[in-house]
Amino acid sequence: MFDTVWRFAKRFEARVLIALGLASGAVLSFVELADDMVEGDTEALDRRLVLALRTPGDLNNPVGSHDLEEAVRDVTALGGTTLIVVVTLVGILAFAFHRRYRHALVLGGTVLLGTLSSNLTKTLFDRPRPDLVPHEVFVYSGSFPSGHSTMAATTYLTLAMLVSSLEPRRRTKALAYGLACAVLVGVGFSRVYLGVHWPSDVLAGWCLGAAWALAAWLALRLLHAPTRGS
């Protein structure tokens, strides 16, 4: 019995250390991007990528058909406040109905903290929105980091992690993470395509959101960790 508990403890500690390392890496990447952005080191590449998604000779039109543009608007909504709130509430209720109260708590707390950090960093950096091209959707806050990208990474990666923790089949786990990554990549691309964010804003949002998702994994592991004497 003691050997089993000891092996579990060693495995648990190793996973926690790996997650801590990854979370630290995500935070450091965010800080590095913020520093590069403030210094203006990202400006040239940002401008090049934004212009690459516009029709040559007509910056008012994104590349592609009008149907594509409408589809991209639909995709960008997946990272918006309304859908994030809906997805979070549905996730919390689903976990609660199945008596997975820790999962519900981790999901709600992570999304709340992700939202607060997104708003705080936007206010702190107060980066202007792209001025190269017209904005295809309404915006009202700072540009760095992308709030849609931050919340897409925070919410969908955390949800994928929570679902995977309850699912024994690897294919299902892979599907959950695959869908989450597809959504956050789609949301990030849409923000640049619609001209409302610089690519560095999106990348910073992914780093910040990934850090919160890793923190959520750590919180879940700690909540499930055996107490002494059990």
CSV table of N, CA and C in Angstrom, one decimal, residues 75-222:
chain,number,residue,atom,x,y,z
A,75,VAL,N,-17.1,32.8,-36.6
A,75,VAL,CA,-16.0,32.2,-35.9
A,75,VAL,C,-15.5,33.1,-34.8
A,76,THR,N,-15.4,34.4,-35.1
A,76,THR,CA,-14.8,35.3,-34.1
A,76,THR,C,-15.7,35.4,-32.9
A,77,ALA,N,-17.0,35.2,-33.1
A,77,ALA,CA,-18.0,35.2,-31.9
A,77,ALA,C,-17.7,34.1,-30.9
A,78,LEU,N,-17.0,33.1,-31.3
A,78,LEU,CA,-16.7,32.0,-30.4
A,78,LEU,C,-15.8,32.4,-29.2
A,79,GLY,N,-15.1,33.5,-29.4
A,79,GLY,CA,-14.3,34.1,-28.4
A,79,GLY,C,-14.9,35.3,-27.7
A,80,GLY,N,-16.1,35.7,-28.1
A,80,GLY,CA,-16.7,36.9,-27.6
A,80,GLY,C,-17.4,36.6,-26.2
A,81,THR,N,-17.7,37.7,-25.5
A,81,THR,CA,-18.2,37.6,-24.1
A,81,THR,C,-19.4,36.7,-24.0
A,82,THR,N,-20.4,36.9,-25.0
A,82,THR,CA,-21.7,36.2,-24.9
A,82,THR,C,-21.5,34.7,-24.9
A,83,LEU,N,-20.8,34.2,-26.0
A,83,LEU,CA,-20.6,32.8,-26.1
A,83,LEU,C,-19.7,32.2,-25.0
A,84,ILE,N,-18.7,32.9,-24.6
A,84,ILE,CA,-17.9,32.5,-23.5
A,84,ILE,C,-18.7,32.3,-22.2
A,85,VAL,N,-19.5,33.2,-21.9
A,85,VAL,CA,-20.4,33.1,-20.8
A,85,VAL,C,-21.3,31.9,-20.9
A,86,VAL,N,-21.9,31.7,-22.1
A,86,VAL,CA,-22.9,30.6,-22.3
A,86,VAL,C,-22.1,29.3,-22.2
A,87,VAL,N,-21.0,29.1,-22.8
A,87,VAL,CA,-20.2,27.9,-22.8
A,87,VAL,C,-19.8,27.6,-21.3
A,88,THR,N,-19.4,28.6,-20.6
A,88,THR,CA,-19.0,28.4,-19.2
A,88,THR,C,-20.1,28.0,-18.3
A,89,LEU,N,-21.2,28.6,-18.5
A,89,LEU,CA,-22.4,28.3,-17.6
A,89,LEU,C,-22.9,26.9,-18.0
A,90,VAL,N,-22.9,26.5,-19.2
A,90,VAL,CA,-23.4,25.2,-19.6
A,90,VAL,C,-22.4,24.1,-19.1
A,91,GLY,N,-21.1,24.5,-19.1
A,91,GLY,CA,-20.1,23.5,-18.6
A,91,GLY,C,-20.2,23.4,-17.1
A,92,ILE,N,-20.4,24.5,-16.4
A,92,ILE,CA,-20.5,24.4,-14.9
A,92,ILE,C,-21.8,23.6,-14.6
A,93,LEU,N,-22.9,23.8,-15.2
A,93,LEU,CA,-24.1,23.1,-14.9
A,93,LEU,C,-24.0,21.6,-15.3
A,94,ALA,N,-23.3,21.3,-16.4
A,94,ALA,CA,-23.1,19.9,-16.8
A,94,ALA,C,-22.3,19.2,-15.7
A,95,PHE,N,-21.2,19.8,-15.3
A,95,PHE,CA,-20.3,19.1,-14.3
A,95,PHE,C,-21.1,19.0,-13.0
A,96,ALA,N,-21.9,20.0,-12.6
A,96,ALA,CA,-22.6,20.0,-11.3
A,96,ALA,C,-23.7,18.9,-11.4
A,97,PHE,N,-24.4,18.7,-12.5
A,97,PHE,CA,-25.4,17.7,-12.6
A,97,PHE,C,-24.8,16.3,-12.5
A,98,HIS,N,-23.5,16.2,-12.9
A,98,HIS,CA,-22.9,14.9,-12.7
A,98,HIS,C,-22.0,14.8,-11.4
A,99,ARG,N,-22.3,15.8,-10.6
A,99,ARG,CA,-21.6,15.8,-9.2
A,99,ARG,C,-20.1,15.9,-9.3
A,100,ARG,N,-19.7,16.6,-10.4
A,100,ARG,CA,-18.3,16.9,-10.5
A,100,ARG,C,-18.1,18.4,-10.1
A,101,TYR,N,-18.2,18.6,-8.8
A,101,TYR,CA,-18.2,20.0,-8.3
A,101,TYR,C,-16.9,20.6,-8.4
A,102,ARG,N,-15.8,19.8,-8.2
A,102,ARG,CA,-14.5,20.4,-8.4
A,102,ARG,C,-14.2,20.9,-9.8
A,103,HIS,N,-14.7,20.1,-10.8
A,103,HIS,CA,-14.5,20.5,-12.2
A,103,HIS,C,-15.3,21.8,-12.4
A,104,ALA,N,-16.5,21.9,-11.9
A,104,ALA,CA,-17.3,23.1,-12.1
A,104,ALA,C,-16.7,24.3,-11.5
A,105,LEU,N,-16.1,24.1,-10.3
A,105,LEU,CA,-15.4,25.2,-9.6
A,105,LEU,C,-14.2,25.6,-10.4
A,106,VAL,N,-13.4,24.7,-10.9
A,106,VAL,CA,-12.2,25.0,-11.6
A,106,VAL,C,-12.5,25.8,-12.9
A,107,LEU,N,-13.6,25.3,-13.6
A,107,LEU,CA,-13.9,26.0,-14.9
A,107,LEU,C,-14.4,27.4,-14.6
A,108,GLY,N,-15.3,27.6,-13.6
A,108,GLY,CA,-15.8,28.9,-13.4
A,108,GLY,C,-14.7,29.9,-12.9
A,109,GLY,N,-13.9,29.4,-12.0
A,109,GLY,CA,-12.8,30.2,-11.4
A,109,GLY,C,-11.8,30.6,-12.5
A,110,THR,N,-11.4,29.7,-13.4
A,110,THR,CA,-10.4,29.9,-14.4
A,110,THR,C,-10.9,31.0,-15.4
A,111,VAL,N,-12.2,30.8,-15.8
A,111,VAL,CA,-12.7,31.8,-16.8
A,111,VAL,C,-12.8,33.2,-16.2
A,112,LEU,N,-13.2,33.2,-14.9
A,112,LEU,CA,-13.3,34.5,-14.2
A,112,LEU,C,-11.9,35.2,-14.1
A,113,LEU,N,-10.9,34.4,-13.7
A,113,LEU,CA,-9.6,35.0,-13.6
A,113,LEU,C,-9.0,35.3,-15.0
A,114,GLY,N,-9.3,34.5,-16.0
A,114,GLY,CA,-8.8,34.8,-17.3
A,114,GLY,C,-9.4,36.2,-17.8
A,115,THR,N,-10.7,36.4,-17.5
A,115,THR,CA,-11.4,37.6,-17.9
A,115,THR,C,-10.8,38.8,-17.2
A,116,LEU,N,-10.5,38.7,-15.9
A,116,LEU,CA,-9.9,39.8,-15.2
A,116,LEU,C,-8.5,40.1,-15.7
A,117,SER,N,-7.7,39.1,-16.0
A,117,SER,CA,-6.4,39.3,-16.4
A,117,SER,C,-6.4,40.0,-17.8
A,118,SER,N,-7.3,39.6,-18.7
A,118,SER,CA,-7.4,40.1,-20.0
A,118,SER,C,-7.8,41.6,-19.9
A,119,ASN,N,-8.8,41.9,-19.1
A,119,ASN,CA,-9.2,43.4,-19.0
A,119,ASN,C,-8.0,44.2,-18.3
A,120,LEU,N,-7.4,43.6,-17.4
A,120,LEU,CA,-6.3,44.3,-16.7
A,120,LEU,C,-5.1,44.6,-17.6
A,121,THR,N,-4.7,43.6,-18.4
A,121,THR,CA,-3.6,43.8,-19.3
A,121,THR,C,-3.9,44.8,-20.4
A,122,LYS,N,-5.2,44.7,-20.9
A,122,LYS,CA,-5.6,45.7,-21.9
A,122,LYS,C,-5.5,47.1,-21.4
A,123,THR,N,-5.9,47.3,-20.2
A,123,THR,CA,-5.9,48.7,-19.6
A,123,THR,C,-4.4,49.1,-19.4
A,124,LEU,N,-3.6,48.1,-18.9
A,124,LEU,CA,-2.2,48.4,-18.6
A,124,LEU,C,-1.4,48.8,-19.9
A,125,PHE,N,-1.6,48.1,-20.9
A,125,PHE,CA,-0.8,48.4,-22.1
A,125,PHE,C,-1.4,49.4,-23.0
A,126,ASP,N,-2.7,49.4,-23.1
A,126,ASP,CA,-3.5,50.4,-23.8
A,126,ASP,C,-3.0,50.6,-25.2
A,127,ARG,N,-2.7,49.5,-25.9
A,127,ARG,CA,-2.2,49.6,-27.3
A,127,ARG,C,-3.3,50.0,-28.3
A,128,PRO,N,-3.1,50.9,-29.2
A,128,PRO,CA,-4.1,51.2,-30.2
A,128,PRO,C,-4.4,50.1,-31.1
A,129,ARG,N,-5.7,50.0,-31.6
A,129,ARG,CA,-6.0,49.0,-32.6
A,129,ARG,C,-5.3,49.3,-33.9
A,130,PRO,N,-5.2,48.3,-34.8
A,130,PRO,CA,-4.6,48.5,-36.1
A,130,PRO,C,-5.3,49.6,-36.8
A,131,ASP,N,-4.5,50.5,-37.5
A,131,ASP,CA,-5.0,51.6,-38.2
A,131,ASP,C,-4.8,51.5,-39.7
A,132,LEU,N,-4.2,50.3,-40.1
A,132,LEU,CA,-3.9,50.1,-41.5
A,132,LEU,C,-5.2,49.9,-42.4
A,133,VAL,N,-6.1,49.2,-41.8
A,133,VAL,CA,-7.3,48.8,-42.6
A,133,VAL,C,-8.6,49.1,-41.7
A,134,PRO,N,-9.7,49.1,-42.4
A,134,PRO,CA,-11.0,49.4,-41.7
A,134,PRO,C,-11.3,48.1,-40.8
A,135,HIS,N,-11.9,48.4,-39.7
A,135,HIS,CA,-12.3,47.3,-38.8
A,135,HIS,C,-13.7,46.8,-39.3
A,136,GLU,N,-13.7,45.4,-39.4
A,136,GLU,CA,-14.9,44.8,-39.9
A,136,GLU,C,-16.0,44.5,-38.8
A,137,VAL,N,-15.6,44.7,-37.6
A,137,VAL,CA,-16.5,44.5,-36.4
A,137,VAL,C,-16.2,45.6,-35.4
A,138,PHE,N,-17.2,45.9,-34.6
A,138,PHE,CA,-17.1,46.9,-33.6
A,138,PHE,C,-16.1,46.6,-32.5
A,139,VAL,N,-15.2,47.5,-32.1
A,139,VAL,CA,-14.3,47.3,-31.0
A,139,VAL,C,-14.3,48.5,-30.1
A,140,TYR,N,-14.0,48.3,-28.8
A,140,TYR,CA,-14.1,49.4,-27.9
A,140,TYR,C,-13.0,49.4,-26.8
A,141,SER,N,-12.1,48.5,-26.9
A,141,SER,CA,-11.0,48.4,-25.8
A,141,SER,C,-9.7,48.3,-26.4
A,142,GLY,N,-8.6,48.3,-25.6
A,142,GLY,CA,-7.3,48.2,-26.1
A,142,GLY,C,-7.0,47.0,-26.9
A,143,SER,N,-5.9,47.0,-27.6
A,143,SER,CA,-5.6,45.9,-28.6
A,143,SER,C,-4.7,44.8,-28.0
A,144,PHE,N,-3.9,45.1,-27.0
A,144,PHE,CA,-3.0,44.1,-26.5
A,144,PHE,C,-3.3,43.7,-25.1
A,145,PRO,N,-3.5,42.4,-24.8
A,145,PRO,CA,-3.6,41.3,-25.8
A,145,PRO,C,-5.0,41.1,-26.3
A,146,SER,N,-5.2,40.3,-27.3
A,146,SER,CA,-6.5,40.0,-27.9
A,146,SER,C,-7.4,39.4,-26.8
A,147,GLY,N,-8.4,40.0,-26.4
A,147,GLY,CA,-9.3,39.4,-25.4
A,147,GLY,C,-10.0,38.2,-25.9
A,148,HIS,N,-10.4,38.2,-27.2
A,148,HIS,CA,-11.0,37.0,-27.8
A,148,HIS,C,-10.1,35.8,-27.8
A,149,SER,N,-8.8,36.1,-28.1
A,149,SER,CA,-7.9,35.0,-28.2
A,149,SER,C,-7.5,34.5,-26.8
A,150,THR,N,-7.4,35.4,-25.8
A,150,THR,CA,-7.2,35.0,-24.4
A,150,THR,C,-8.3,34.2,-23.9
A,151,MET,N,-9.5,34.6,-24.1
A,151,MET,CA,-10.6,33.9,-23.5
A,151,MET,C,-10.9,32.6,-24.2
A,152,ALA,N,-10.6,32.5,-25.6
A,152,ALA,CA,-10.8,31.3,-26.3
A,152,ALA,C,-9.8,30.2,-25.8
A,153,ALA,N,-8.6,30.6,-25.6
A,153,ALA,CA,-7.6,29.7,-25.1
A,153,ALA,C,-7.9,29.3,-23.6
A,154,THR,N,-8.3,30.3,-22.8
A,154,THR,CA,-8.6,30.0,-21.4
A,154,THR,C,-9.8,29.0,-21.3
A,155,THR,N,-10.8,29.3,-22.0
A,155,THR,CA,-12.1,28.6,-21.8
A,155,THR,C,-12.0,27.2,-22.4
A,156,TYR,N,-11.7,27.2,-23.7
A,156,TYR,CA,-11.8,25.9,-24.4
A,156,TYR,C,-10.7,24.9,-24.1
A,157,LEU,N,-9.5,25.4,-23.8
A,157,LEU,CA,-8.4,24.5,-23.3
A,157,LEU,C,-8.7,24.0,-22.0
A,158,THR,N,-9.2,24.8,-21.1
A,158,THR,CA,-9.6,24.4,-19.7
A,158,THR,C,-10.7,23.4,-19.8
A,159,LEU,N,-11.7,23.6,-20.7
A,159,LEU,CA,-12.8,22.7,-20.8
A,159,LEU,C,-12.4,21.4,-21.4
A,160,ALA,N,-11.5,21.4,-22.3
A,160,ALA,CA,-10.9,20.2,-22.9
A,160,ALA,C,-10.2,19.4,-21.9
A,161,MET,N,-9.4,20.1,-21.0
A,161,MET,CA,-8.7,19.4,-20.0
A,161,MET,C,-9.6,18.8,-19.0
A,162,LEU,N,-10.7,19.5,-18.6
A,162,LEU,CA,-11.6,18.9,-17.6
A,162,LEU,C,-12.3,17.7,-18.2
A,163,VAL,N,-12.8,17.8,-19.4
A,163,VAL,CA,-13.4,16.7,-20.1
A,163,VAL,C,-12.5,15.5,-20.2
A,164,SER,N,-11.2,15.7,-20.6
A,164,SER,CA,-10.2,14.7,-20.7
A,164,SER,C,-9.9,14.0,-19.4
A,165,SER,N,-10.0,14.7,-18.3
A,165,SER,CA,-9.7,14.1,-17.0
A,165,SER,C,-10.8,13.1,-16.6
A,166,LEU,N,-11.9,13.2,-17.2
A,166,LEU,CA,-13.0,12.2,-16.9
A,166,LEU,C,-13.2,11.1,-18.0
A,167,GLU,N,-12.4,11.3,-19.1
A,167,GLU,CA,-12.6,10.4,-20.2
A,167,GLU,C,-11.4,9.4,-20.3
A,168,PRO,N,-11.6,8.1,-20.2
A,168,PRO,CA,-10.4,7.2,-20.3
A,168,PRO,C,-9.9,6.9,-21.7
A,169,ARG,N,-10.7,7.2,-22.7
A,169,ARG,CA,-10.2,6.8,-24.0
A,169,ARG,C,-9.3,8.0,-24.6
A,170,ARG,N,-8.2,7.6,-25.1
A,170,ARG,CA,-7.3,8.5,-25.7
A,170,ARG,C,-7.8,9.3,-26.9
A,171,ARG,N,-8.6,8.6,-27.7
A,171,ARG,CA,-9.1,9.2,-28.9
A,171,ARG,C,-10.1,10.4,-28.5
A,172,THR,N,-10.8,10.1,-27.5
A,172,THR,CA,-11.8,11.2,-27.0
A,172,THR,C,-11.0,12.3,-26.5
A,173,LYS,N,-9.9,12.0,-25.7
A,173,LYS,CA,-9.1,13.1,-25.2
A,173,LYS,C,-8.5,13.9,-26.3
A,174,ALA,N,-8.0,13.2,-27.3
A,174,ALA,CA,-7.4,13.9,-28.5
A,174,ALA,C,-8.4,14.8,-29.2
A,175,LEU,N,-9.6,14.3,-29.3
A,175,LEU,CA,-10.7,15.0,-30.0
A,175,LEU,C,-11.0,16.3,-29.2
A,176,ALA,N,-11.1,16.2,-27.9
A,176,ALA,CA,-11.4,17.4,-27.1
A,176,ALA,C,-10.3,18.4,-27.2
A,177,TYR,N,-9.1,18.0,-27.2
A,177,TYR,CA,-8.0,19.0,-27.3
A,177,TYR,C,-7.9,19.5,-28.8
A,178,GLY,N,-8.2,18.6,-29.7
A,178,GLY,CA,-8.1,19.1,-31.1
A,178,GLY,C,-9.2,20.1,-31.4
A,179,LEU,N,-10.4,19.9,-30.9
A,179,LEU,CA,-11.5,20.9,-31.1
A,179,LEU,C,-11.1,22.2,-30.4
A,180,ALA,N,-10.6,22.1,-29.2
A,180,ALA,CA,-10.2,23.3,-28.5
A,180,ALA,C,-9.2,24.1,-29.3
A,181,CYS,N,-8.2,23.4,-29.8
A,181,CYS,CA,-7.1,24.1,-30.5
A,181,CYS,C,-7.7,24.7,-31.8
A,182,ALA,N,-8.5,24.0,-32.5
A,182,ALA,CA,-9.1,24.5,-33.7
A,182,ALA,C,-9.9,25.8,-33.5
A,183,VAL,N,-10.7,25.8,-32.4
A,183,VAL,CA,-11.4,27.0,-32.1
A,183,VAL,C,-10.5,28.2,-31.7
A,184,LEU,N,-9.5,28.0,-30.9
A,184,LEU,CA,-8.7,29.1,-30.5
A,184,LEU,C,-7.9,29.6,-31.7
A,185,VAL,N,-7.4,28.7,-32.6
A,185,VAL,CA,-6.7,29.2,-33.8
A,185,VAL,C,-7.6,29.9,-34.7
A,186,GLY,N,-8.9,29.4,-34.9
A,186,GLY,CA,-9.8,30.1,-35.7
A,186,GLY,C,-10.2,31.5,-35.2
A,187,VAL,N,-10.4,31.6,-33.9
A,187,VAL,CA,-10.7,32.9,-33.3
A,187,VAL,C,-9.5,33.8,-33.5
A,188,GLY,N,-8.3,33.4,-33.2
A,188,GLY,CA,-7.2,34.2,-33.4
A,188,GLY,C,-7.0,34.7,-34.8
A,189,PHE,N,-7.1,33.8,-35.8
A,189,PHE,CA,-7.0,34.2,-37.2
A,189,PHE,C,-8.1,35.2,-37.5
A,190,SER,N,-9.3,35.0,-37.0
A,190,SER,CA,-10.4,35.9,-37.4
A,190,SER,C,-10.2,37.3,-36.9
A,191,ARG,N,-9.5,37.5,-35.7
A,191,ARG,CA,-9.3,38.9,-35.2
A,191,ARG,C,-8.3,39.6,-36.1
A,192,VAL,N,-7.3,38.9,-36.7
A,192,VAL,CA,-6.4,39.6,-37.6
A,192,VAL,C,-7.1,39.8,-39.0
A,193,TYR,N,-7.8,38.8,-39.4
A,193,TYR,CA,-8.5,38.9,-40.7
A,193,TYR,C,-9.5,40.1,-40.7
A,194,LEU,N,-10.2,40.3,-39.6
A,194,LEU,CA,-11.2,41.4,-39.5
A,194,LEU,C,-10.5,42.7,-39.3
A,195,GLY,N,-9.2,42.8,-39.1
A,195,GLY,CA,-8.5,44.0,-39.0
A,195,GLY,C,-8.6,44.7,-37.6
A,196,VAL,N,-9.0,43.9,-36.6
A,196,VAL,CA,-9.2,44.5,-35.3
A,196,VAL,C,-8.1,44.2,-34.3
A,197,HIS,N,-7.1,43.3,-34.7
A,197,HIS,CA,-6.0,43.0,-33.9
A,197,HIS,C,-4.7,42.8,-34.7
A,198,TRP,N,-3.6,43.1,-34.1
A,198,TRP,CA,-2.3,42.8,-34.7
A,198,TRP,C,-2.0,41.3,-34.3
A,199,PRO,N,-1.3,40.6,-35.2
A,199,PRO,CA,-0.9,39.2,-34.9
A,199,PRO,C,-0.3,39.0,-33.5
A,200,SER,N,0.6,40.0,-33.1
A,200,SER,CA,1.2,39.9,-31.8
A,200,SER,C,0.2,39.9,-30.7
A,201,ASP,N,-0.9,40.6,-30.9
A,201,ASP,CA,-2.0,40.7,-29.9
A,201,ASP,C,-2.5,39.3,-29.7
A,202,VAL,N,-2.8,38.6,-30.8
A,202,VAL,CA,-3.3,37.2,-30.8
A,202,VAL,C,-2.4,36.3,-30.1
A,203,LEU,N,-1.1,36.3,-30.5
A,203,LEU,CA,-0.1,35.4,-29.9
A,203,LEU,C,0.0,35.6,-28.4
A,204,ALA,N,0.0,36.9,-28.0
A,204,ALA,CA,0.0,37.1,-26.5
A,204,ALA,C,-1.2,36.6,-25.8
A,205,GLY,N,-2.4,36.7,-26.5
A,205,GLY,CA,-3.6,36.2,-25.9
A,205,GLY,C,-3.6,34.7,-25.7
A,206,TRP,N,-3.0,34.0,-26.7
A,206,TRP,CA,-2.9,32.6,-26.6
A,206,TRP,C,-2.0,32.2,-25.5
A,207,CYS,N,-0.9,32.9,-25.3
A,207,CYS,CA,0.1,32.6,-24.2
A,207,CYS,C,-0.6,32.8,-22.8
A,208,LEU,N,-1.3,33.9,-22.7
A,208,LEU,CA,-2.0,34.2,-21.4
A,208,LEU,C,-3.1,33.2,-21.2
A,209,GLY,N,-3.9,32.9,-22.2
A,209,GLY,CA,-4.9,31.9,-22.0
A,209,GLY,C,-4.4,30.5,-21.7
A,210,ALA,N,-3.3,30.1,-22.4
A,210,ALA,CA,-2.7,28.8,-22.1
A,210,ALA,C,-2.2,28.7,-20.7
A,211,ALA,N,-1.6,29.8,-20.2
A,211,ALA,CA,-1.1,29.8,-18.8
A,211,ALA,C,-2.3,29.6,-17.8
A,212,TRP,N,-3.4,30.2,-18.1
A,212,TRP,CA,-4.6,30.0,-17.2
A,212,TRP,C,-5.1,28.5,-17.3
A,213,ALA,N,-5.1,28.0,-18.5
A,213,ALA,CA,-5.5,26.6,-18.6
A,213,ALA,C,-4.6,25.6,-17.9
A,214,LEU,N,-3.3,25.9,-17.9
A,214,LEU,CA,-2.3,25.1,-17.2
A,214,LEU,C,-2.5,25.2,-15.7
A,215,ALA,N,-2.8,26.5,-15.3
A,215,ALA,CA,-3.1,26.7,-13.9
A,215,ALA,C,-4.3,25.9,-13.4
A,216,ALA,N,-5.3,25.9,-14.3
A,216,ALA,CA,-6.5,25.1,-14.0
A,216,ALA,C,-6.2,23.6,-13.8
A,217,TRP,N,-5.3,23.1,-14.7
A,217,TRP,CA,-4.9,21.7,-14.6
A,217,TRP,C,-4.3,21.5,-13.2
A,218,LEU,N,-3.4,22.4,-12.8
A,218,LEU,CA,-2.7,22.3,-11.5
A,218,LEU,C,-3.7,22.3,-10.4
A,219,ALA,N,-4.7,23.2,-10.5
A,219,ALA,CA,-5.7,23.3,-9.4
A,219,ALA,C,-6.5,22.0,-9.3
A,220,LEU,N,-6.9,21.5,-10.5
A,220,LEU,CA,-7.6,20.2,-10.4
A,220,LEU,C,-6.8,19.1,-9.8
A,221,ARG,N,-5.6,19.0,-10.2
A,221,ARG,CA,-4.7,18.0,-9.6
A,221,ARG,C,-4.6,18.1,-8.1
A,222,LEU,N,-4.4,19.4,-7.6
A,222,LEU,CA,-4.2,19.6,-6.2
A,222,LEU,C,-5.5,19.3,-5.4
